[in-house]
Amino acid sequence: MKYRQEITLMPRINSLFTKMAVLTSFAALILNFAFFGAFHYYSITTDTRTRSNFTDYVKYLVKDVGNPPQKANAEAIATRAKLFAKYESPAGSWTAGIFKDDFNDRKLFKFYDKDGLSIASAHGYTRIISATDNGSLTLLMSPEKGEISGLRILLFILCGMVVVMLFGLLFFIGKMLSPVRKMFAAIEEVKKGNYGHKILHKGKDELAQLCCMFNELTADIERAIRSREQLLADVSHELRTPLTSMRVAADMVEDNELKQSLIEDIMSMETLTGKVLESARLGIGDKALEMDSVDFSALAERCVRRFASMGGKIQANIGDGIKLCANSLMMESLLNNLLENAVKYSVNSHEPVLLQLSADADGLTVSVRDKGQGIPAKDLPFIFEPFYRSDSARTRNTGYGLGLSLCKKIVEMHGGTITVKSEESVGTEVVFTLPPLLIKN
């Protein structure tokens, strides 16, 4: 039970979808870095034909400037090739062309360095240094503004395509894992007792097959439970006739002590048979409840008087005029079972059983609290299961383990909820809530 609760309360960050999304995003980033890094490294390190031709072109430019470099030649080439030239020597220095402030030579990659000629280039920027007889000539080439903006636009387009593809991939993963979410929802329905809930999913993959197997499993469970309830109902019904005959025969026994013992055993069997039959009837079929007007305040007072007449100590806090649209027989059975349990398991306590009723906008809330022996923590998750009894209850041989199971079925059939809080040697509190739609104004 604890494990199932952890699954139900599992945060989204630990979901399978989140893990696959993170893994996919991380893999996409690694692949992008690897691809673009390899492409960039190849483009700047490989001696291609284009780079060889460009090197020859640079040599022609340097030759046209002259050796020693002539400023007039440099200005003509700077105008034609749109570059910047700078000459430095002990005899003097000069420049030709327009120097661009955005030129960043620290990111340039040197791909040629021979015979006094050095060429470095990256992203359209090129730096050429040529050693002359008396100094050095530097030529700087920058790309046109349109070239850089076009490259940036292309980069943004590529990034946008990557983002779109990534979101598309995440959407596909979400669709692929939809059976898992459906299965979580189906498990919650099955935990509520809705064994007829089916997972609707098309496909032929492993998850689709798992959904089909889940549907088949729940169908088998539903058939088994219905068969068990039908068997219990049939057996309980058939036992009533021989029990009646046994009661008549017991009345004819002359030994009073033996007669009383037989009658008590037969009455115990009749009580068990009645509860089993009632439990089975509640579990068989999906017929609509027969609802009628119920004066719940008067019903609660009647139940309290009944137990008080049998020696039960009950302190009731019942509001006046609480009326419901509910099944009156089921409501009476619900209160009787809760009060019977509270009185029975607090027989050694000097404190009375406390019954409280309150009706507001959230619905009707009923609390039955005792100061009895309490329920062990290890038994709390199973107390609503039919025929379940704690070890202490078995030791005293009290009850049949059907009371709370009946209460849960009745409350849920009316659209409500029921909870139990208990602590050993302190006491137990059972609270059930019915929806506001059932309250009649």
Tab-separated table of C-alpha atoms in Angstrom:
chain	number	residue	atom	x	y	z
A	1	MET	CA	0.000	0.000	0.000
A	2	LYS	CA	2.813	2.410	0.869
A	3	TYR	CA	4.483	1.693	-2.466
A	4	ARG	CA	1.262	2.427	-4.353
A	5	GLN	CA	0.893	5.737	-2.553
A	6	GLU	CA	4.411	6.744	-3.545
A	7	ILE	CA	3.586	6.008	-7.191
A	8	THR	CA	0.388	8.047	-7.002
A	9	LEU	CA	2.131	11.029	-5.442
A	10	MET	CA	5.133	10.832	-7.737
A	11	PRO	CA	6.235	14.359	-8.785
A	12	ARG	CA	6.335	15.321	-12.444
A	13	ILE	CA	10.100	15.785	-12.347
A	14	ASN	CA	10.531	12.051	-11.806
A	15	SER	CA	8.113	11.045	-14.563
A	16	LEU	CA	9.223	8.939	-17.481
A	17	PHE	CA	8.298	11.728	-19.919
A	18	THR	CA	10.506	14.254	-18.100
A	19	LYS	CA	13.442	11.864	-18.047
A	20	MET	CA	13.098	11.083	-21.762
A	21	ALA	CA	12.680	14.786	-22.572
A	22	VAL	CA	15.838	15.705	-20.643
A	23	LEU	CA	17.745	12.811	-22.188
A	24	THR	CA	16.599	13.757	-25.697
A	25	SER	CA	17.481	17.437	-25.192
A	26	PHE	CA	20.898	16.546	-23.802
A	27	ALA	CA	21.561	14.160	-26.702
A	28	ALA	CA	20.455	16.832	-29.213
A	29	LEU	CA	22.832	19.396	-27.666
A	30	ILE	CA	25.737	16.935	-27.686
A	31	LEU	CA	25.068	15.995	-31.318
A	32	ASN	CA	24.820	19.664	-32.341
A	33	PHE	CA	28.050	20.581	-30.606
A	34	ALA	CA	29.785	17.532	-32.057
A	35	PHE	CA	28.481	18.156	-35.582
A	36	PHE	CA	29.148	21.890	-35.725
A	37	GLY	CA	32.467	21.488	-33.909
A	38	ALA	CA	33.646	18.826	-36.332
A	39	PHE	CA	32.429	20.841	-39.310
A	40	HIS	CA	34.134	23.992	-38.040
A	41	TYR	CA	37.392	22.182	-37.301
A	42	TYR	CA	37.334	20.541	-40.739
A	43	SER	CA	36.601	23.815	-42.478
A	44	ILE	CA	39.527	25.667	-40.911
A	45	THR	CA	42.121	22.917	-40.876
A	46	THR	CA	41.654	21.092	-44.158
A	47	ASP	CA	43.760	22.314	-47.061
A	48	THR	CA	41.050	22.556	-49.693
A	49	ARG	CA	41.351	23.687	-53.305
A	50	THR	CA	39.491	26.885	-52.466
A	51	ARG	CA	41.977	27.733	-49.739
A	52	SER	CA	44.892	26.955	-52.042
A	53	ASN	CA	43.465	29.280	-54.701
A	54	PHE	CA	42.909	31.966	-52.074
A	55	THR	CA	46.565	31.632	-50.980
A	56	ASP	CA	47.681	32.154	-54.598
A	57	TYR	CA	45.400	35.219	-54.802
A	58	VAL	CA	46.994	36.667	-51.652
A	59	LYS	CA	50.464	36.154	-53.115
A	60	TYR	CA	49.415	38.106	-56.217
A	61	LEU	CA	48.083	40.950	-54.023
A	62	VAL	CA	51.346	41.146	-52.096
A	63	LYS	CA	53.314	41.088	-55.337
A	64	ASP	CA	51.166	43.897	-56.797
A	65	VAL	CA	51.849	46.083	-53.761
A	66	GLY	CA	55.536	45.701	-54.470
A	67	ASN	CA	58.699	45.015	-52.550
A	68	PRO	CA	59.398	47.390	-50.961
A	69	PRO	CA	55.608	48.136	-50.782
A	70	GLN	CA	54.398	51.208	-52.640
A	71	LYS	CA	51.664	53.277	-51.030
A	72	ALA	CA	50.104	54.216	-54.362
A	73	ASN	CA	49.807	50.562	-55.343
A	74	ALA	CA	48.375	49.729	-51.891
A	75	GLU	CA	45.717	52.471	-52.161
A	76	ALA	CA	44.646	51.247	-55.589
A	77	ILE	CA	44.340	47.650	-54.343
A	78	ALA	CA	42.557	48.802	-51.132
A	79	THR	CA	39.976	50.644	-53.213
A	80	ARG	CA	39.473	47.736	-55.610
A	81	ALA	CA	39.513	44.879	-53.026
A	82	LYS	CA	37.995	46.909	-50.177
A	83	LEU	CA	40.749	46.076	-47.729
A	84	PHE	CA	42.996	47.882	-45.291
A	85	ALA	CA	46.798	47.976	-45.774
A	86	LYS	CA	49.438	48.916	-43.267
A	87	TYR	CA	53.199	49.083	-43.824
A	88	GLU	CA	55.756	49.365	-41.021
A	89	SER	CA	59.515	49.796	-41.423
A	90	PRO	CA	62.406	51.629	-39.752
A	91	ALA	CA	62.258	54.226	-42.512
A	92	GLY	CA	58.577	55.032	-41.918
A	93	SER	CA	55.002	53.768	-41.858
A	94	TRP	CA	51.840	54.396	-43.860
A	95	THR	CA	48.267	53.056	-44.246
A	96	ALA	CA	45.877	52.687	-47.131
A	97	GLY	CA	42.121	52.079	-47.077
A	98	ILE	CA	39.659	52.277	-44.189
A	99	PHE	CA	40.262	50.347	-40.979
A	100	LYS	CA	37.131	48.750	-39.485
A	101	ASP	CA	36.858	48.816	-35.701
A	102	ASP	CA	34.956	45.511	-35.516
A	103	PHE	CA	37.898	43.558	-36.859
A	104	ASN	CA	38.855	40.960	-34.226
A	105	ASP	CA	41.995	39.094	-35.117
A	106	ARG	CA	42.086	37.058	-31.893
A	107	LYS	CA	39.556	34.521	-33.265
A	108	LEU	CA	41.410	34.007	-36.531
A	109	PHE	CA	42.900	30.641	-37.408
A	110	LYS	CA	46.308	30.648	-39.119
A	111	PHE	CA	46.204	28.160	-41.998
A	112	TYR	CA	49.279	29.310	-43.975
A	113	ASP	CA	52.725	30.330	-42.686
A	114	LYS	CA	55.568	29.906	-45.194
A	115	ASP	CA	58.286	31.951	-46.876
A	116	GLY	CA	57.575	35.059	-44.806
A	117	LEU	CA	53.837	34.998	-45.619
A	118	SER	CA	51.244	34.354	-42.915
A	119	ILE	CA	47.488	34.019	-43.613
A	120	ALA	CA	44.802	33.683	-40.894
A	121	SER	CA	41.058	33.661	-41.509
A	122	ALA	CA	37.681	32.975	-39.817
A	123	HIS	CA	34.044	33.933	-40.503
A	124	GLY	CA	34.950	36.125	-43.482
A	125	TYR	CA	37.718	38.040	-41.689
A	126	THR	CA	41.267	37.617	-43.073
A	127	ARG	CA	44.622	38.878	-41.861
A	128	ILE	CA	47.669	38.757	-44.184
A	129	ILE	CA	51.191	39.526	-42.933
A	130	SER	CA	54.040	39.602	-45.446
A	131	ALA	CA	57.651	40.125	-44.497
A	132	THR	CA	59.396	42.577	-46.844
A	133	ASP	CA	63.064	43.531	-47.193
A	134	ASN	CA	62.886	46.431	-44.729
A	135	GLY	CA	59.672	45.828	-42.750
A	136	SER	CA	56.260	44.112	-42.821
A	137	LEU	CA	53.051	44.595	-44.786
A	138	THR	CA	49.697	43.820	-43.170
A	139	LEU	CA	46.477	43.447	-45.171
A	140	LEU	CA	43.106	43.181	-43.391
A	141	MET	CA	39.966	41.964	-45.211
A	142	SER	CA	36.488	42.234	-43.651
A	143	PRO	CA	33.203	40.767	-44.947
A	144	GLU	CA	30.405	42.978	-46.234
A	145	LYS	CA	27.641	43.798	-43.755
A	146	GLY	CA	25.118	41.881	-45.787
A	147	GLU	CA	27.247	38.758	-45.641
A	148	ILE	CA	27.367	38.736	-41.817
A	149	SER	CA	23.667	39.543	-41.404
A	150	GLY	CA	22.807	36.801	-43.875
A	151	LEU	CA	24.961	34.379	-41.925
A	152	ARG	CA	23.260	35.388	-38.693
A	153	ILE	CA	19.809	34.991	-40.233
A	154	LEU	CA	20.796	31.542	-41.439
A	155	LEU	CA	22.019	30.704	-37.933
A	156	PHE	CA	18.731	31.873	-36.390
A	157	ILE	CA	16.784	29.832	-38.941
A	158	LEU	CA	18.833	26.752	-38.125
A	159	CYS	CA	18.354	27.311	-34.374
A	160	GLY	CA	14.611	27.771	-34.924
A	161	MET	CA	14.460	24.556	-36.924
A	162	VAL	CA	16.310	22.726	-34.149
A	163	VAL	CA	13.873	24.097	-31.534
A	164	VAL	CA	10.845	23.142	-33.653
A	165	MET	CA	12.248	19.666	-34.242
A	166	LEU	CA	12.970	19.305	-30.523
A	167	PHE	CA	9.426	20.304	-29.551
A	168	GLY	CA	8.065	17.995	-32.240
A	169	LEU	CA	10.151	15.188	-30.824
A	170	LEU	CA	8.912	15.938	-27.295
A	171	PHE	CA	5.323	15.964	-28.569
A	172	PHE	CA	5.913	12.597	-30.227
A	173	ILE	CA	7.393	11.220	-26.992
A	174	GLY	CA	4.353	12.501	-25.095
A	175	LYS	CA	2.015	10.765	-27.558
A	176	MET	CA	4.082	7.614	-27.378
A	177	LEU	CA	3.914	7.590	-23.566
A	178	SER	CA	0.199	8.442	-23.377
A	179	PRO	CA	-0.667	4.797	-22.531
A	180	VAL	CA	1.444	5.130	-19.377
A	181	ARG	CA	-0.609	8.122	-18.214
A	182	LYS	CA	-3.810	6.307	-19.123
A	183	MET	CA	-2.631	3.315	-17.131
A	184	PHE	CA	-1.966	5.478	-14.054
A	185	ALA	CA	-5.510	6.875	-14.329
A	186	ALA	CA	-6.908	3.355	-14.824
A	187	ILE	CA	-5.065	2.067	-11.752
A	188	GLU	CA	-6.591	4.881	-9.694
A	189	GLU	CA	-10.050	3.858	-10.955
A	190	VAL	CA	-9.394	0.213	-10.099
A	191	LYS	CA	-8.206	1.220	-6.611
A	192	LYS	CA	-11.605	2.897	-6.159
A	193	GLY	CA	-13.299	-0.391	-7.066
A	194	ASN	CA	-14.203	0.505	-10.666
A	195	TYR	CA	-13.025	-2.767	-12.217
A	196	GLY	CA	-15.005	-2.100	-15.371
A	197	HIS	CA	-12.749	0.816	-16.358
A	198	LYS	CA	-10.959	0.162	-19.653
A	199	ILE	CA	-7.952	1.793	-21.299
A	200	LEU	CA	-8.805	2.937	-24.812
A	201	HIS	CA	-5.621	2.859	-26.865
A	202	LYS	CA	-4.906	1.896	-30.444
A	203	GLY	CA	-1.652	0.484	-31.717
A	204	LYS	CA	0.414	-2.651	-31.934
A	205	ASP	CA	3.487	-1.705	-29.924
A	206	GLU	CA	4.465	-3.042	-26.497
A	207	LEU	CA	2.588	-0.311	-24.611
A	208	ALA	CA	-0.604	-1.040	-26.550
A	209	GLN	CA	-0.229	-4.730	-25.758
A	210	LEU	CA	0.311	-3.838	-22.098
A	211	CYS	CA	-2.941	-1.833	-22.129
A	212	CYS	CA	-4.795	-4.811	-23.610
A	213	MET	CA	-3.335	-7.107	-20.949
A	214	PHE	CA	-4.379	-4.623	-18.245
A	215	ASN	CA	-7.945	-4.575	-19.615
A	216	GLU	CA	-8.060	-8.369	-19.677
A	217	LEU	CA	-6.692	-8.531	-16.128
A	218	THR	CA	-9.263	-6.099	-14.725
A	219	ALA	CA	-12.033	-7.955	-16.570
A	220	ASP	CA	-10.908	-11.227	-14.964
A	221	ILE	CA	-10.766	-9.579	-11.542
A	222	GLU	CA	-14.238	-8.104	-12.021
A	223	ARG	CA	-15.648	-11.504	-13.018
A	224	ALA	CA	-13.966	-13.169	-10.036
A	225	ILE	CA	-15.293	-10.583	-7.577
A	226	ARG	CA	-18.802	-10.731	-8.992
A	227	SER	CA	-18.707	-14.534	-8.896
A	228	ARG	CA	-17.566	-14.445	-5.267
A	229	GLU	CA	-20.281	-11.969	-4.309
A	230	GLN	CA	-22.906	-13.983	-6.145
A	231	LEU	CA	-21.737	-17.147	-4.388
A	232	LEU	CA	-21.844	-15.429	-1.001
A	233	ALA	CA	-25.334	-14.130	-1.711
A	234	ASP	CA	-26.582	-17.543	-2.808
A	235	VAL	CA	-25.003	-19.368	0.130
A	236	SER	CA	-26.260	-16.796	2.651
A	237	HIS	CA	-29.757	-16.978	1.209
A	238	GLU	CA	-29.793	-20.779	1.291
A	239	LEU	CA	-28.527	-20.838	4.896
A	240	ARG	CA	-31.470	-18.858	6.211
A	241	THR	CA	-33.966	-21.724	5.914
A	242	PRO	CA	-31.907	-24.306	7.856
A	243	LEU	CA	-31.040	-21.670	10.462
A	244	THR	CA	-34.730	-20.981	11.007
A	245	SER	CA	-35.338	-24.718	11.429
A	246	MET	CA	-32.436	-24.936	13.869
A	247	ARG	CA	-33.896	-22.053	15.888
A	248	VAL	CA	-37.239	-23.860	16.154
A	249	ALA	CA	-35.471	-27.071	17.187
A	250	ALA	CA	-33.376	-25.214	19.754
A	251	ASP	CA	-36.531	-23.805	21.393
A	252	MET	CA	-37.657	-27.371	22.045
A	253	VAL	CA	-34.524	-28.305	24.031
A	254	GLU	CA	-35.414	-28.844	27.707
A	255	ASP	CA	-32.000	-28.025	29.161
A	256	ASN	CA	-32.169	-24.215	29.575
A	257	GLU	CA	-28.389	-23.691	29.636
A	258	LEU	CA	-27.915	-25.767	26.499
A	259	LYS	CA	-30.912	-24.062	24.866
A	260	GLN	CA	-29.501	-20.584	25.559
A	261	SER	CA	-26.091	-21.600	24.195
A	262	LEU	CA	-27.637	-23.007	21.012
A	263	ILE	CA	-29.843	-19.950	20.499
A	264	GLU	CA	-26.838	-17.598	20.898
A	265	ASP	CA	-24.830	-19.595	18.346
A	266	ILE	CA	-27.758	-19.619	15.920
A	267	MET	CA	-28.307	-15.860	16.351
A	268	SER	CA	-24.605	-15.299	15.691
A	269	MET	CA	-24.885	-17.348	12.497
A	270	GLU	CA	-27.992	-15.392	11.470
A	271	THR	CA	-26.176	-12.091	12.039
A	272	LEU	CA	-23.206	-13.231	9.972
A	273	THR	CA	-25.491	-14.537	7.210
A	274	GLY	CA	-27.414	-11.259	7.146
A	275	LYS	CA	-24.260	-9.171	6.872
A	276	VAL	CA	-22.783	-11.381	4.174
A	277	LEU	CA	-26.008	-11.200	2.200
A	278	GLU	CA	-26.191	-7.418	2.569
A	279	SER	CA	-22.564	-7.014	1.533
A	280	ALA	CA	-23.044	-9.256	-1.482
A	281	ARG	CA	-26.192	-7.419	-2.566
A	282	LEU	CA	-24.364	-4.092	-2.453
A	283	GLY	CA	-21.579	-5.494	-4.611
A	284	ILE	CA	-23.675	-7.210	-7.274
A	285	GLY	CA	-24.959	-5.232	-10.220
A	286	ASP	CA	-24.927	-1.540	-11.021
A	287	LYS	CA	-28.568	-0.733	-10.314
A	288	ALA	CA	-29.449	2.820	-9.394
A	289	LEU	CA	-30.104	3.485	-5.713
A	290	GLU	CA	-33.682	3.864	-4.564
A	291	MET	CA	-33.499	7.329	-3.063
A	292	ASP	CA	-36.075	8.810	-0.741
A	293	SER	CA	-36.340	11.623	1.760
A	294	VAL	CA	-34.502	10.793	4.985
A	295	ASP	CA	-34.711	12.776	8.223
A	296	PHE	CA	-31.096	12.067	9.116
A	297	SER	CA	-31.286	13.853	12.470
A	298	ALA	CA	-34.206	11.699	13.593
A	299	LEU	CA	-32.514	8.581	12.194
A	300	ALA	CA	-29.343	9.302	14.174
A	301	GLU	CA	-31.307	9.904	17.380
A	302	ARG	CA	-33.162	6.623	16.890
A	303	CYS	CA	-29.882	4.721	16.454
A	304	VAL	CA	-28.427	6.374	19.581
A	305	ARG	CA	-31.519	5.399	21.666
A	306	ARG	CA	-31.271	1.828	20.387
A	307	PHE	CA	-27.673	1.401	21.589
A	308	ALA	CA	-28.342	3.318	24.802
A	309	SER	CA	-31.125	0.853	25.636
A	310	MET	CA	-28.552	-1.953	25.332
A	311	GLY	CA	-26.149	-0.254	27.737
A	312	GLY	CA	-24.019	1.633	25.224
A	313	LYS	CA	-22.603	4.984	26.374
A	314	ILE	CA	-23.049	7.484	23.530
A	315	GLN	CA	-22.794	11.281	23.631
A	316	ALA	CA	-24.548	12.725	20.569
A	317	ASN	CA	-24.218	16.171	19.078
A	318	ILE	CA	-26.925	16.120	16.414
A	319	GLY	CA	-28.218	19.158	14.593
A	320	ASP	CA	-31.944	19.564	14.044
A	321	GLY	CA	-33.670	19.144	10.731
A	322	ILE	CA	-30.877	17.591	8.659
A	323	LYS	CA	-32.641	15.933	5.760
A	324	LEU	CA	-31.114	13.941	2.927
A	325	CYS	CA	-32.099	12.475	-0.383
A	326	ALA	CA	-30.672	8.996	0.191
A	327	ASN	CA	-31.500	5.339	0.719
A	328	SER	CA	-32.960	5.226	4.229
A	329	LEU	CA	-32.205	1.546	4.890
A	330	MET	CA	-28.578	1.993	3.880
A	331	MET	CA	-28.197	5.139	6.000
A	332	GLU	CA	-29.564	3.288	9.035
A	333	SER	CA	-27.262	0.321	8.397
A	334	LEU	CA	-24.322	2.732	8.025
A	335	LEU	CA	-24.913	4.418	11.410
A	336	ASN	CA	-25.691	1.144	13.184
A	337	ASN	CA	-22.443	-0.456	11.991
A	338	LEU	CA	-20.305	2.522	12.997
A	339	LEU	CA	-21.914	2.882	16.435
A	340	GLU	CA	-21.801	-0.878	17.020
A	341	ASN	CA	-18.050	-0.974	16.306
A	342	ALA	CA	-17.368	2.074	18.498
A	343	VAL	CA	-19.381	0.710	21.440
A	344	LYS	CA	-17.986	-2.817	21.101
A	345	TYR	CA	-14.309	-1.804	20.996
A	346	SER	CA	-14.564	0.775	23.803
A	347	VAL	CA	-16.374	-1.423	26.315
A	348	ASN	CA	-13.483	-1.097	28.785
A	349	SER	CA	-13.316	2.687	28.460
A	350	HIS	CA	-15.062	5.071	30.866
A	351	GLU	CA	-15.404	7.669	28.103
A	352	PRO	CA	-18.590	7.645	25.995
A	353	VAL	CA	-18.672	7.275	22.232
A	354	LEU	CA	-19.008	10.698	20.592
A	355	LEU	CA	-21.331	11.108	17.593
A	356	GLN	CA	-21.215	14.460	15.773
A	357	LEU	CA	-23.188	15.652	12.740
A	358	SER	CA	-22.611	18.860	10.801
A	359	ALA	CA	-24.076	20.072	7.512
A	360	ASP	CA	-22.660	22.986	5.511
A	361	ALA	CA	-21.875	24.028	1.953
A	362	ASP	CA	-19.341	21.194	1.647
A	363	GLY	CA	-21.915	18.519	2.492
A	364	LEU	CA	-22.822	16.383	5.479
A	365	THR	CA	-20.009	15.288	7.777
A	366	VAL	CA	-20.553	12.585	10.385
A	367	SER	CA	-17.925	11.653	12.968
A	368	VAL	CA	-17.986	8.640	15.309
A	369	ARG	CA	-15.146	8.734	17.864
A	370	ASP	CA	-14.346	6.395	20.724
A	371	LYS	CA	-11.657	6.189	23.407
A	372	GLY	CA	-11.208	2.445	23.054
A	373	GLN	CA	-8.302	0.182	22.250
A	374	GLY	CA	-7.614	1.633	18.804
A	375	ILE	CA	-6.405	-0.105	15.645
A	376	PRO	CA	-2.754	-1.076	15.019
A	377	ALA	CA	-1.097	1.050	12.337
A	378	LYS	CA	-0.227	-2.029	10.272
A	379	ASP	CA	-3.944	-2.928	10.019
A	380	LEU	CA	-5.266	0.513	9.004
A	381	PRO	CA	-4.702	0.109	5.227
A	382	PHE	CA	-6.822	-3.065	5.160
A	383	ILE	CA	-9.740	-2.375	7.508
A	384	PHE	CA	-12.178	-1.698	4.650
A	385	GLU	CA	-11.516	-5.076	3.032
A	386	PRO	CA	-14.288	-7.668	3.522
A	387	PHE	CA	-13.678	-10.244	6.282
A	388	TYR	CA	-10.455	-8.549	7.387
A	389	ARG	CA	-9.885	-8.572	11.141
A	390	SER	CA	-6.858	-7.465	13.107
A	391	ASP	CA	-4.961	-9.938	15.241
A	392	SER	CA	-6.450	-8.484	18.427
A	393	ALA	CA	-9.994	-8.878	17.035
A	394	ARG	CA	-9.280	-12.513	16.145
A	395	THR	CA	-7.967	-13.134	19.651
A	396	ARG	CA	-11.222	-11.924	21.191
A	397	ASN	CA	-13.264	-13.615	18.418
A	398	THR	CA	-15.434	-10.517	17.995
A	399	GLY	CA	-17.012	-9.363	14.741
A	400	TYR	CA	-16.850	-10.741	11.246
A	401	GLY	CA	-14.803	-8.103	9.445
A	402	LEU	CA	-17.764	-6.907	7.353
A	403	GLY	CA	-18.994	-3.785	9.157
A	404	LEU	CA	-16.547	-1.208	7.780
A	405	SER	CA	-16.600	-2.855	4.350
A	406	LEU	CA	-20.391	-2.348	4.262
A	407	CYS	CA	-20.001	1.245	5.449
A	408	LYS	CA	-17.486	2.028	2.704
A	409	LYS	CA	-19.753	0.571	0.012
A	410	ILE	CA	-22.782	2.514	1.258
A	411	VAL	CA	-20.910	5.829	1.477
A	412	GLU	CA	-19.346	5.438	-1.963
A	413	MET	CA	-22.671	4.451	-3.520
A	414	HIS	CA	-23.979	7.820	-2.298
A	415	GLY	CA	-20.962	9.640	-3.774
A	416	GLY	CA	-19.205	10.266	-0.461
A	417	THR	CA	-15.906	9.433	1.199
A	418	ILE	CA	-15.009	7.686	4.457
A	419	THR	CA	-11.770	7.800	6.435
A	420	VAL	CA	-10.446	6.267	9.639
A	421	LYS	CA	-7.948	7.711	12.121
A	422	SER	CA	-6.789	5.493	14.936
A	423	GLU	CA	-4.037	5.041	17.489
A	424	GLU	CA	-3.534	2.009	19.681
A	425	SER	CA	-4.661	2.466	23.300
A	426	VAL	CA	-5.953	5.955	22.418
A	427	GLY	CA	-9.040	5.447	20.291
A	428	THR	CA	-10.534	5.521	16.811
A	429	GLU	CA	-12.401	8.125	14.793
A	430	VAL	CA	-14.408	7.281	11.676
A	431	VAL	CA	-15.523	10.218	9.529
A	432	PHE	CA	-17.704	10.019	6.458
A	433	THR	CA	-18.825	12.873	4.225
A	434	LEU	CA	-21.775	12.958	1.846
A	435	PRO	CA	-21.925	15.483	-1.031
A	436	PRO	CA	-24.018	18.665	-0.666
A	437	LEU	CA	-26.283	17.560	-3.531
A	438	LEU	CA	-27.864	14.998	-1.170
A	439	ILE	CA	-28.837	17.628	1.431
A	440	LYS	CA	-32.420	18.815	1.187
A	441	ASN	CA	-33.110	22.416	2.116
